[in-house]
Structures are given as C-alpha cells and as structure tokens.
C-alpha cells in the first residue's frame, strides 16, 4: 500500500472519454509516448493527496462532500491539447478546457477541505488538464502544431457533475479506481 496514492478529481462523462480517446488514436502512431493513458483514467485532478491512511481519506471525503453539498453542476468546454516539459520532448501530453471560474471555485473548495483534513498539498497553481500520455520518446522532435491538427479537437461541451476520490494501482490499466464520488446538483 506504500506505493498507492489517492487524489480527488473531476469525473469526466464516459461519452467524453470515448470521444477524446477516438480523436487521439491517430496520435499514437505519429507520436510515440512511453505511456498512453487508458480512457477510463481521464480526469481533471483537483487535489493530489499522496499516500493516505483510511481515517485521513475518510475525513477528507466527508469534508469534500459537506463543502460541495449545494454545489451545482456546470458546463465545461474541451478546447485544446498542450504539453508540460520540453516543447521538443514533452513529459506530458494533455487536453485542456476553456477557462471557467466555477471549475476554479470548486477546485479551491476541494483543496481547502483536504487541507482541513490534515493533508499537505502541492501549492502550485491549479492548471486544469486531462493527461493523455506521458514521456515522449520519439526519434523526431515533438510538434504540438502537428499533434493539434491530427486530433481535430474542436470545442466539445460537457457537464462537470461529480468529484471522485481515486486510488492508484501502479502498473495496472486502467490505473485509477474510484473510491467514492460526490454528485453536484
């Protein structure tokens, strides 16, 4: 269990996961990454907890549920792909969403609830994204412009309606197991 970690994330609708996965299929042959995520693992991380005891997880889950009990679901728009790390050999390939203040407000509530439960969280600013692949290892330099044109990712609207606590299973595919979810109104 020491290698297991936990995180809260915005749950993506299954239809969106399927559509996103279908759009990136062409990228797999054109851009070799060491690991392409299973579509069931697509999510937007709200708070990374790391290793956590059951009592701390339960406390965080109860606080997140309480803080979001009157929170309404809201629309988001998938709109771009991007990378983290070097432009020519990126560490992460991701899909992003258009700016929506409600997403940032909900993330702050989840983050604060986890702090109140006793977690030490990463203080980096929230950058909402859906990780698609990790560790580019192609012989040719990566081209974000070419990758963007291959995905044909145009504005895709979806409803943000649940926050889920996930547990990782390193080496498994899919890697993330939902533990509990909070449905937004």
Short mmCIF file of C-alpha atoms in Angstrom, two decimals:
data_model
loop_
_atom_site.label_atom_id
_atom_site.label_comp_id
_atom_site.label_asym_id
_atom_site.label_seq_id
_atom_site.Cartn_x
_atom_site.Cartn_y
_atom_site.Cartn_z
CA UNK A 1 0.00 0.00 0.00
CA UNK A 2 3.02 2.33 0.36
CA UNK A 3 3.14 2.79 -3.44
CA UNK A 4 -0.56 3.59 -3.55
CA UNK A 5 -1.69 7.17 -3.62
CA UNK A 6 -5.01 8.97 -3.68
CA UNK A 7 -6.41 12.09 -5.33
CA UNK A 8 -9.67 13.96 -5.83
CA UNK A 9 -10.60 14.68 -9.44
CA UNK A 10 -13.38 15.99 -11.60
CA UNK A 11 -15.00 12.91 -13.12
CA UNK A 12 -15.42 13.10 -16.87
CA UNK A 13 -18.52 11.71 -18.61
CA UNK A 14 -17.95 8.32 -20.28
CA UNK A 15 -19.09 9.70 -23.66
CA UNK A 16 -16.42 12.40 -23.49
CA UNK A 17 -13.72 9.85 -22.59
CA UNK A 18 -14.68 7.71 -25.59
CA UNK A 19 -14.73 10.66 -27.98
CA UNK A 20 -11.41 12.02 -26.71
CA UNK A 21 -9.82 8.58 -26.96
CA UNK A 22 -11.09 8.22 -30.53
CA UNK A 23 -9.63 11.57 -31.50
CA UNK A 24 -6.17 10.75 -30.18
CA UNK A 25 -5.88 7.32 -31.82
CA UNK A 26 -4.03 8.91 -34.77
CA UNK A 27 -1.53 10.47 -32.39
CA UNK A 28 -0.39 7.10 -31.09
CA UNK A 29 1.31 6.12 -34.34
CA UNK A 30 2.57 9.61 -35.21
CA UNK A 31 3.91 10.46 -31.75
CA UNK A 32 5.38 7.66 -29.65
CA UNK A 33 4.93 8.27 -25.93
CA UNK A 34 6.09 5.74 -23.38
CA UNK A 35 2.60 5.52 -21.87
CA UNK A 36 -0.81 6.40 -23.28
CA UNK A 37 -3.45 6.55 -20.57
CA UNK A 38 -6.44 4.24 -20.65
CA UNK A 39 -9.56 6.33 -21.41
CA UNK A 40 -11.11 5.21 -18.09
CA UNK A 41 -8.26 7.12 -16.40
CA UNK A 42 -9.07 10.51 -17.98
CA UNK A 43 -9.89 13.10 -15.29
CA UNK A 44 -9.01 16.61 -14.08
CA UNK A 45 -7.08 16.45 -10.79
CA UNK A 46 -8.40 18.77 -8.08
CA UNK A 47 -6.18 17.74 -5.12
CA UNK A 48 -3.37 15.16 -5.00
CA UNK A 49 -3.29 13.55 -1.55
CA UNK A 50 -0.43 11.10 -1.99
CA UNK A 51 -0.28 8.17 0.42
CA UNK A 52 -3.07 8.46 2.99
CA UNK A 53 -4.41 6.45 5.89
CA UNK A 54 -8.00 5.29 5.73
CA UNK A 55 -9.01 7.66 8.52
CA UNK A 56 -7.50 10.69 6.73
CA UNK A 57 -9.13 9.67 3.43
CA UNK A 58 -12.48 9.30 5.17
CA UNK A 59 -12.08 12.70 6.83
CA UNK A 60 -11.20 14.35 3.51
CA UNK A 61 -14.10 12.63 1.72
CA UNK A 62 -16.56 13.77 4.41
CA UNK A 63 -15.28 17.35 4.23
CA UNK A 64 -15.39 17.43 0.43
CA UNK A 65 -18.93 16.04 0.46
CA UNK A 66 -20.04 18.64 3.01
CA UNK A 67 -18.42 21.57 1.20
CA UNK A 68 -19.91 20.58 -2.17
CA UNK A 69 -23.39 19.53 -1.00
CA UNK A 70 -25.10 22.60 -2.51
CA UNK A 71 -22.76 22.98 -5.48
CA UNK A 72 -24.47 22.86 -8.87
CA UNK A 73 -23.12 21.02 -11.92
CA UNK A 74 -21.68 23.32 -14.58
CA UNK A 75 -20.66 23.13 -18.25
CA UNK A 76 -17.05 22.93 -19.43
CA UNK A 77 -15.64 23.08 -22.94
CA UNK A 78 -12.75 20.89 -24.08
CA UNK A 79 -10.71 23.06 -26.40
CA UNK A 80 -7.01 22.32 -26.87
CA UNK A 81 -4.10 20.00 -26.39
CA UNK A 82 -0.85 21.06 -24.80
CA UNK A 83 2.28 19.76 -23.13
CA UNK A 84 4.28 20.03 -19.93
CA UNK A 85 8.05 19.83 -20.03
CA UNK A 86 10.29 20.48 -23.01
CA UNK A 87 8.50 21.50 -26.21
CA UNK A 88 10.50 19.06 -28.35
CA UNK A 89 10.39 16.08 -25.93
CA UNK A 90 7.45 16.71 -23.57
CA UNK A 91 6.91 14.92 -20.29
CA UNK A 92 3.08 15.12 -20.51
CA UNK A 93 0.59 15.48 -23.38
CA UNK A 94 -2.74 16.83 -22.16
CA UNK A 95 -6.15 18.10 -23.26
CA UNK A 96 -7.35 21.35 -21.72
CA UNK A 97 -10.61 23.13 -21.10
CA UNK A 98 -11.68 26.72 -21.71
CA UNK A 99 -11.41 28.93 -18.63
CA UNK A 100 -14.47 28.54 -16.38
CA UNK A 101 -14.42 30.29 -13.00
CA UNK A 102 -16.74 27.67 -11.47
CA UNK A 103 -14.09 24.98 -12.05
CA UNK A 104 -11.53 27.05 -10.15
CA UNK A 105 -14.04 27.76 -7.35
CA UNK A 106 -14.85 24.05 -6.92
CA UNK A 107 -11.16 23.13 -7.00
CA UNK A 108 -10.45 25.66 -4.22
CA UNK A 109 -13.21 24.14 -2.10
CA UNK A 110 -11.89 20.59 -2.60
CA UNK A 111 -8.31 21.73 -1.93
CA UNK A 112 -9.33 23.60 1.26
CA UNK A 113 -11.37 20.63 2.54
CA UNK A 114 -8.30 18.39 2.10
CA UNK A 115 -6.08 20.88 3.94
CA UNK A 116 -8.61 20.94 6.79
CA UNK A 117 -8.48 17.13 6.89
CA UNK A 118 -4.74 17.37 7.61
CA UNK A 119 -3.17 16.87 4.17
CA UNK A 120 -0.10 18.77 2.96
CA UNK A 121 -0.89 19.62 -0.64
CA UNK A 122 1.15 20.91 -3.57
CA UNK A 123 0.89 24.74 -3.57
CA UNK A 124 1.38 25.09 -7.35
CA UNK A 125 -1.40 27.00 -9.14
CA UNK A 126 -4.27 24.89 -10.49
CA UNK A 127 -3.82 24.12 -14.20
CA UNK A 128 -6.87 22.08 -15.25
CA UNK A 129 -5.91 19.39 -17.75
CA UNK A 130 -6.62 15.81 -18.77
CA UNK A 131 -3.40 13.79 -19.06
CA UNK A 132 -3.42 11.75 -22.29
CA UNK A 133 0.16 10.45 -22.48
CA UNK A 134 3.48 10.51 -20.62
CA UNK A 135 7.14 10.65 -21.65
CA UNK A 136 7.55 11.35 -25.35
CA UNK A 137 10.27 9.08 -26.72
CA UNK A 138 10.19 9.63 -30.48
CA UNK A 139 13.28 9.97 -32.64
CA UNK A 140 11.94 13.17 -34.20
CA UNK A 141 11.15 16.23 -32.09
CA UNK A 142 7.52 16.52 -30.98
CA UNK A 143 5.32 19.06 -32.83
CA UNK A 144 2.36 20.41 -30.86
CA UNK A 145 1.03 22.09 -34.01
CA UNK A 146 1.02 18.80 -35.92
CA UNK A 147 -0.47 16.92 -32.96
CA UNK A 148 -3.24 19.53 -32.63
CA UNK A 149 -4.13 19.22 -36.31
CA UNK A 150 -4.32 15.42 -36.07
CA UNK A 151 -6.72 15.43 -33.11
CA UNK A 152 -9.17 17.81 -34.78
CA UNK A 153 -10.12 18.86 -31.26
CA UNK A 154 -12.80 21.49 -31.60
CA UNK A 155 -14.91 22.90 -28.79
CA UNK A 156 -16.65 19.99 -27.09
CA UNK A 157 -19.08 20.88 -24.31
CA UNK A 158 -19.67 18.55 -21.35
CA UNK A 159 -21.19 18.75 -17.88
CA UNK A 160 -18.98 18.77 -14.80
CA UNK A 161 -21.22 16.85 -12.40
CA UNK A 162 -19.09 14.77 -10.00
CA UNK A 163 -15.91 14.88 -7.93
CA UNK A 164 -14.35 11.48 -7.21
CA UNK A 165 -11.72 10.21 -4.80
CA UNK A 166 -9.46 7.84 -6.75
CA UNK A 167 -6.85 5.28 -5.68
CA UNK A 168 -3.95 4.44 -7.98
CA UNK A 169 -2.91 0.92 -8.93
CA UNK A 170 0.58 1.37 -10.37
CA UNK A 171 1.21 -0.83 -13.40
CA UNK A 172 -2.48 -1.66 -13.92
CA UNK A 173 -4.58 -0.46 -16.86
CA UNK A 174 -6.81 1.30 -16.08
CA UNK A 175 -4.71 2.63 -13.19
CA UNK A 176 -7.27 4.60 -11.18
CA UNK A 177 -10.03 3.07 -9.05
CA UNK A 178 -12.92 5.26 -7.91
CA UNK A 179 -13.34 5.05 -4.12
CA UNK A 180 -16.25 7.47 -3.60
CA UNK A 181 -17.94 10.28 -5.52
CA UNK A 182 -19.78 13.47 -4.72
CA UNK A 183 -22.50 14.32 -7.23
CA UNK A 184 -23.00 18.02 -7.96
CA UNK A 185 -26.64 19.17 -8.03
#
